[in-house]
Short mmCIF file of C-alpha atoms in Angstrom, two decimals:
data_model
loop_
_atom_site.label_atom_id
_atom_site.label_comp_id
_atom_site.label_asym_id
_atom_site.label_seq_id
_atom_site.Cartn_x
_atom_site.Cartn_y
_atom_site.Cartn_z
CA UNK M 169 111.50 108.35 100.71
CA UNK M 170 110.27 107.50 97.21
CA UNK M 171 113.79 106.51 96.14
CA UNK M 172 115.02 105.18 99.48
CA UNK M 173 116.65 101.76 98.83
CA UNK M 174 114.75 100.10 101.69
CA UNK M 175 111.43 101.42 100.39
CA UNK M 176 112.20 100.33 96.83
CA UNK M 177 113.23 96.87 98.04
CA UNK M 178 109.98 96.48 100.00
CA UNK M 179 108.01 97.39 96.87
CA UNK M 180 109.86 94.79 94.79
CA UNK M 181 109.11 92.10 97.35
CA UNK M 182 105.43 93.07 97.61
CA UNK M 183 105.08 93.07 93.82
CA UNK M 184 106.08 89.40 93.66
CA UNK M 185 103.52 88.61 96.35
CA UNK M 186 100.45 90.64 95.35
CA UNK M 187 101.15 92.25 91.98
CA UNK M 188 100.44 95.92 91.46
CA UNK M 189 96.78 97.00 91.37
CA UNK M 190 94.25 96.57 94.17
CA UNK M 191 91.66 95.32 91.69
CA UNK M 192 88.56 96.73 93.35
CA UNK M 193 87.09 99.03 95.96
CA UNK M 194 88.19 98.48 99.55
CA UNK M 195 84.84 96.99 100.57
CA UNK M 196 84.84 94.52 97.66
CA UNK M 197 88.21 92.91 98.21
CA UNK M 198 90.61 95.72 97.34
CA UNK M 199 92.27 95.64 100.75
CA UNK M 200 94.75 93.21 102.26
CA UNK M 201 96.97 92.96 105.33
CA UNK M 202 99.29 95.64 103.94
CA UNK M 203 96.49 98.21 104.28
CA UNK M 204 95.35 97.19 107.76
CA UNK M 205 98.92 96.92 109.07
CA UNK M 206 99.65 100.48 107.91
CA UNK M 207 96.45 101.79 109.51
CA UNK M 208 97.28 100.09 112.80
CA UNK M 209 100.83 101.47 112.87
CA UNK M 210 99.71 105.02 112.05
CA UNK M 211 96.89 105.12 114.59
CA UNK M 212 99.14 103.73 117.32
CA UNK M 213 102.00 106.13 116.53
CA UNK M 214 99.77 109.22 116.48
CA UNK M 215 97.53 108.34 119.41
CA UNK M 216 94.24 107.68 117.62
CA UNK M 217 91.84 104.80 118.02
CA UNK M 218 91.84 104.06 114.30
CA UNK M 219 92.85 105.07 110.79
CA UNK M 220 91.27 104.67 107.36
CA UNK M 221 93.15 104.76 104.04
CA UNK M 222 91.76 106.68 101.04
CA UNK M 223 93.23 106.77 97.55
CA UNK M 224 94.33 110.42 97.93
CA UNK M 225 94.42 113.24 100.43
CA UNK M 226 92.02 115.24 98.27
CA UNK M 227 89.42 112.46 98.30
CA UNK M 228 89.93 111.92 102.03
CA UNK M 229 89.19 115.59 102.78
CA UNK M 230 86.35 115.85 100.30
CA UNK M 231 84.66 112.65 101.40
CA UNK M 232 85.15 112.98 105.15
CA UNK M 233 83.91 116.57 105.39
CA UNK M 234 80.97 116.11 103.01
CA UNK M 235 79.77 113.02 104.87
CA UNK M 236 80.38 114.18 108.45
CA UNK M 237 78.81 117.62 107.98
CA UNK M 238 75.21 118.48 107.11
CA UNK M 239 73.24 121.56 106.14
CA UNK M 240 72.35 122.00 109.81
CA UNK M 241 75.99 122.49 110.83
CA UNK M 242 78.38 125.44 110.81
CA UNK M 243 82.06 125.44 109.87
CA UNK M 244 84.76 127.97 110.68
CA UNK M 245 87.72 127.53 108.31
CA UNK M 246 90.99 129.32 107.62
CA UNK M 247 90.86 131.75 104.72
CA UNK M 248 93.82 130.11 102.97
CA UNK M 249 92.78 126.47 103.37
CA UNK M 250 93.55 123.99 100.60
CA UNK M 251 91.00 123.54 97.82
CA UNK M 252 90.13 120.03 99.01
CA UNK M 253 89.03 121.40 102.40
CA UNK M 254 87.02 124.18 100.78
CA UNK M 255 85.37 121.73 98.41
CA UNK M 256 84.52 119.39 101.27
CA UNK M 257 82.86 122.17 103.26
CA UNK M 258 80.96 123.52 100.24
CA UNK M 259 79.76 120.07 99.18
CA UNK M 260 78.22 119.57 102.63
CA UNK M 261 76.00 122.62 102.03
CA UNK M 262 76.51 123.83 105.58
CA UNK M 263 76.71 127.39 106.86
CA UNK M 264 80.37 128.43 106.95
CA UNK M 265 82.61 131.36 107.74
CA UNK M 266 86.27 131.84 106.80
CA UNK M 267 88.36 133.38 109.56
CA UNK M 268 91.60 135.39 109.01
CA UNK M 269 94.61 133.32 108.02
CA UNK M 270 96.38 131.80 111.06
CA UNK M 271 93.75 133.41 113.29
CA UNK M 272 91.36 131.94 115.83
CA UNK M 273 87.65 131.63 115.04
CA UNK M 274 85.01 133.28 117.21
CA UNK M 275 82.51 130.46 117.57
CA UNK M 276 79.25 132.33 117.21
CA UNK M 277 76.22 131.48 115.14
CA UNK M 278 73.19 133.63 114.51
CA UNK M 279 71.07 130.60 113.70
CA UNK M 280 70.62 127.30 115.54
CA UNK M 281 73.11 124.60 114.47
CA UNK M 282 73.48 120.92 115.26
CA UNK M 283 77.26 120.97 115.45
CA UNK M 284 80.20 123.29 114.85
CA UNK M 285 83.52 122.41 113.26
CA UNK M 286 86.88 124.15 112.88
CA UNK M 287 88.79 123.20 109.72
CA UNK M 288 92.42 124.08 109.08
CA UNK M 289 95.68 122.95 107.56
CA UNK M 290 98.68 122.46 109.83
CA UNK M 291 101.34 123.69 107.40
CA UNK M 292 99.72 125.69 104.61
CA UNK M 293 100.57 124.36 101.19
CA UNK M 294 101.30 127.64 99.42
CA UNK M 295 102.75 129.75 102.24
CA UNK M 296 104.55 127.19 104.37
CA UNK M 297 103.40 128.86 107.58
CA UNK M 298 101.98 126.91 110.52
CA UNK M 299 98.59 127.14 112.20
CA UNK M 300 98.40 127.55 115.98
CA UNK M 301 97.26 123.97 116.51
CA UNK M 302 97.56 124.14 120.29
CA UNK M 303 95.17 127.08 120.55
CA UNK M 304 92.71 125.67 118.02
CA UNK M 305 92.66 122.37 119.90
CA UNK M 306 92.01 124.21 123.17
CA UNK M 307 89.14 126.15 121.59
CA UNK M 308 87.60 122.97 120.17
CA UNK M 309 87.98 121.09 123.45
CA UNK M 310 86.57 123.89 125.62
CA UNK M 311 83.59 124.34 123.30
CA UNK M 312 83.15 120.66 122.47
CA UNK M 313 83.32 121.22 118.71
CA UNK M 314 84.99 119.20 115.97
CA UNK M 315 88.55 120.11 114.96
CA UNK M 316 89.54 118.82 111.52
CA UNK M 317 93.22 119.23 110.55
CA UNK M 318 94.76 118.62 107.14
CA UNK M 319 98.29 117.56 108.11
CA UNK M 320 99.46 116.72 104.59
CA UNK M 321 102.50 119.00 104.81
CA UNK M 322 103.10 118.65 108.54
CA UNK M 323 103.31 114.90 109.11
CA UNK M 324 106.91 113.76 108.90
CA UNK M 325 108.42 117.26 108.87
CA UNK M 326 107.46 119.02 112.13
CA UNK M 327 107.39 118.01 115.80
CA UNK M 328 109.96 115.23 115.34
CA UNK M 329 107.93 113.82 112.48
CA UNK M 330 104.67 113.53 114.38
CA UNK M 331 103.15 116.51 112.58
CA UNK M 332 100.10 118.17 114.09
CA UNK M 333 99.67 115.55 116.82
CA UNK M 334 103.01 116.63 118.26
CA UNK M 335 101.44 120.02 119.05
CA UNK M 336 98.60 118.51 121.06
CA UNK M 337 99.23 117.92 124.74
CA UNK M 338 97.44 114.59 125.02
CA UNK M 339 98.67 111.01 125.12
CA UNK M 340 95.53 109.91 123.30
CA UNK M 341 93.88 112.25 120.83
CA UNK M 342 90.36 113.40 121.82
CA UNK M 343 87.26 112.11 120.04
CA UNK M 344 86.43 115.54 118.62
CA UNK M 345 89.74 115.61 116.69
CA UNK M 346 90.18 114.30 113.14
CA UNK M 347 93.47 114.52 111.27
CA UNK M 348 94.12 113.78 107.62
CA UNK M 349 97.64 112.87 106.55
CA UNK M 350 98.87 111.94 103.10
CA UNK M 351 101.13 109.06 102.14
CA UNK M 352 102.53 110.91 99.14
CA UNK M 353 104.48 113.71 100.83
CA UNK M 354 106.94 112.75 103.60
CA UNK M 355 106.40 109.00 103.08
CA UNK M 356 106.94 109.07 99.31
CA UNK M 357 104.06 106.75 98.39
CA UNK M 358 100.48 107.81 97.58
CA UNK M 359 97.11 107.88 99.29
CA UNK M 360 95.47 109.70 102.17
CA UNK M 361 94.58 108.60 105.70
CA UNK M 362 91.88 109.78 108.10
CA UNK M 363 92.88 109.40 111.76
CA UNK M 364 89.91 109.41 114.11
CA UNK M 365 87.91 107.59 116.73
CA UNK M 366 86.56 104.10 116.01
CA UNK M 367 83.07 105.59 115.76
CA UNK M 368 84.05 108.07 113.05
CA UNK M 369 85.93 105.40 111.09
CA UNK M 370 82.91 103.11 111.12
CA UNK M 371 80.69 105.96 109.96
CA UNK M 372 83.02 106.79 107.06
CA UNK M 373 83.17 103.17 105.94
CA UNK M 374 79.39 103.14 105.64
CA UNK M 375 78.60 106.66 104.43
CA UNK M 376 81.68 108.26 102.81
CA UNK M 377 81.24 108.05 99.05
CA UNK M 378 84.88 108.76 98.16
CA UNK M 379 85.85 105.69 100.20
CA UNK M 380 82.99 103.33 99.31
CA UNK M 381 82.99 103.83 95.56
CA UNK M 382 86.70 104.34 94.92
CA UNK M 383 89.35 101.74 94.10
CA UNK M 384 91.70 101.03 97.01
CA UNK M 385 95.35 101.98 96.77
CA UNK M 386 97.58 99.13 95.52
CA UNK M 387 99.14 96.90 98.19
CA UNK M 388 102.60 98.02 97.03
CA UNK M 389 101.67 101.63 97.86
CA UNK M 390 100.64 100.62 101.38
CA UNK M 391 103.83 98.56 101.75
CA UNK M 392 106.00 101.45 100.56
CA UNK M 393 104.33 103.78 103.05
CA UNK M 394 104.82 101.27 105.87
CA UNK M 395 108.51 100.89 105.11
CA UNK M 396 108.96 104.67 104.91
CA UNK M 397 107.08 105.03 108.18
CA UNK M 398 109.42 102.52 109.82
CA UNK M 399 112.39 104.60 108.67
CA UNK M 400 110.74 107.76 109.97
CA UNK M 401 110.19 106.13 113.38
CA UNK M 402 113.58 104.44 113.75
CA UNK M 403 116.00 106.74 111.94
CA UNK M 404 116.04 110.41 112.95
CA UNK M 405 118.74 111.38 110.43
CA UNK M 406 116.43 112.36 107.52
CA UNK M 407 114.25 114.49 109.80
CA UNK M 408 117.19 116.31 111.36
CA UNK M 409 118.89 116.80 107.99
CA UNK M 410 115.70 118.40 106.67
CA UNK M 411 115.66 120.85 109.60
CA UNK M 412 119.33 121.70 108.93
CA UNK M 413 118.56 122.30 105.25
CA UNK M 414 115.67 124.62 106.08
CA UNK M 415 117.80 126.70 108.44
CA UNK M 416 120.72 126.78 106.01
CA UNK M 417 118.54 127.88 103.09
CA UNK M 418 116.86 130.63 105.10
CA UNK M 419 120.21 131.90 106.36
CA UNK M 420 121.65 131.96 102.83
CA UNK M 421 118.55 133.66 101.43
CA UNK M 422 118.65 136.37 104.10
CA UNK M 423 122.32 137.11 103.46
CA UNK M 424 121.71 137.23 99.70
CA UNK M 425 118.74 139.57 100.05
CA UNK M 426 116.26 136.99 98.76
CA UNK M 427 112.91 137.83 100.35
CA UNK M 428 111.36 134.68 101.81
CA UNK M 429 108.14 134.56 103.78
CA UNK M 430 107.89 133.68 107.46
CA UNK M 431 108.13 129.94 106.95
CA UNK M 432 110.21 127.46 108.91
CA UNK M 433 108.83 124.51 106.99
CA UNK M 434 110.15 122.82 103.82
CA UNK M 435 107.80 125.05 101.79
CA UNK M 436 109.64 128.31 101.08
CA UNK M 437 107.62 130.72 98.89
CA UNK M 438 109.23 133.70 97.20
CA UNK M 439 106.69 136.30 96.10
CA UNK M 440 106.82 138.51 93.01
CA UNK M 441 104.98 141.65 91.97
CA UNK M 442 103.62 140.04 88.82
CA UNK M 443 102.95 136.69 87.20
CA UNK M 444 105.44 137.54 84.46
CA UNK M 445 108.28 138.04 86.96
CA UNK M 446 107.56 134.71 88.63
CA UNK M 447 107.49 132.90 85.28
CA UNK M 448 110.76 134.48 84.14
CA UNK M 449 112.50 133.47 87.36
CA UNK M 450 111.13 129.92 86.97
CA UNK M 451 112.63 129.79 83.47
CA UNK M 452 115.94 131.15 84.72
CA UNK M 453 116.07 128.49 87.41
CA UNK M 454 115.23 125.77 84.89
CA UNK M 455 118.17 126.83 82.70
CA UNK M 456 120.42 126.46 85.73
CA UNK M 457 119.22 122.98 86.63
CA UNK M 458 116.48 123.70 89.17
CA UNK M 459 112.88 122.55 88.82
CA UNK M 460 110.89 125.16 90.75
CA UNK M 461 107.35 126.00 89.69
CA UNK M 462 105.80 129.45 89.51
CA UNK M 463 102.40 129.50 91.22
CA UNK M 464 99.90 132.04 89.88
CA UNK M 465 96.29 133.09 90.45
CA UNK M 466 93.75 131.59 90.85
CA UNK M 467 95.78 128.99 92.79
CA UNK M 468 97.02 131.85 94.99
CA UNK M 469 95.39 135.27 95.57
CA UNK M 470 95.88 137.97 92.94
CA UNK M 471 99.11 139.90 93.44
CA UNK M 472 100.87 137.02 95.23
CA UNK M 473 102.42 135.05 92.35
CA UNK M 474 105.36 133.11 93.69
CA UNK M 475 108.02 130.50 93.34
CA UNK M 476 107.21 127.54 95.58
CA UNK M 477 110.50 126.07 96.74
CA UNK M 478 110.21 122.75 98.55
CA UNK M 479 113.27 121.54 100.44
CA UNK M 480 114.02 117.92 101.26
CA UNK M 481 116.48 115.98 103.37
CA UNK M 482 118.23 114.84 100.18
CA UNK M 483 119.29 118.33 99.14
CA UNK M 484 122.96 119.12 99.77
CA UNK M 485 124.34 122.40 101.06
CA UNK M 486 126.17 122.89 97.76
CA UNK M 487 122.86 122.56 95.88
CA UNK M 488 121.28 125.12 98.18
CA UNK M 489 124.27 127.43 97.66
CA UNK M 490 123.73 127.32 93.91
CA UNK M 491 119.96 127.70 94.26
CA UNK M 492 120.31 130.92 96.27
CA UNK M 493 122.94 132.19 93.85
CA UNK M 494 120.46 131.83 90.97
CA UNK M 495 117.59 133.29 93.01
CA UNK M 496 119.66 136.38 93.72
CA UNK M 497 120.58 136.93 90.06
CA UNK M 498 118.89 139.66 88.09
CA UNK M 499 116.36 138.31 85.61
CA UNK M 500 117.87 137.40 82.26
#
């Protein structure tokens, strides 16, 4: 979406109207109608009472979790959660337990707690696999605990573009559900958004330090995201082309003997036995015209160095053919 002609045109028009920078924090005049219009559209589309824009997904997770949780609470979070979720939980100083990746937490506490929260990603950023959102939502609803979902890599690319909310069987999302989406992935802009109840939004506005003391995103970023969102809502072609590309790549990789993980998302990791092997394959790909980064510890666990391939709707089948050809080559 970042280079979509409609998105670029909307940015040009907004630049002539409001310039580039926001100029100040949101509470001191850094917001305008572009921000509120985007929040209204997102909350309505995804079934939430409200939405609140942050300057990044990292700051949204860090600020929301650290302000909503206290030392008297307990958090159950997936072992492979993103660093921003881990940092948010740790900064709250609460009791916490990491449950097995893609598993379901057993909500037990040996000490009295004020509230319990489950924290997870939807699509995991380094493995591309998908959490069982339906089951986690059922557990949170039955036990009346908070469910916090980082949907950075899910929104726009799964469940017909609705991301994690498309997995939840409810017309209106429950009050104990909070979802964070980013504007910089599927929508091609930048920023993060917390989707929640009106009550939670009001609390964050007054107590979340990463919102209060941070400069708002520029109006042009909000406008770009709104235009991209309109395309996502009204034009299903990019979404369906992305799904075709994912299936095509996985089919090619299987036939070529390229070992991919169990991922049906745009994130397709290919693991190597050592960091050196991953780096050499990255270099080989670069020489052949592909920009694919090798991911090494401590970003991923020791022994799981990988290439992190990210597919998009703009990739052509011929590009994917060549990519798999290079992946299947012996190291130079």
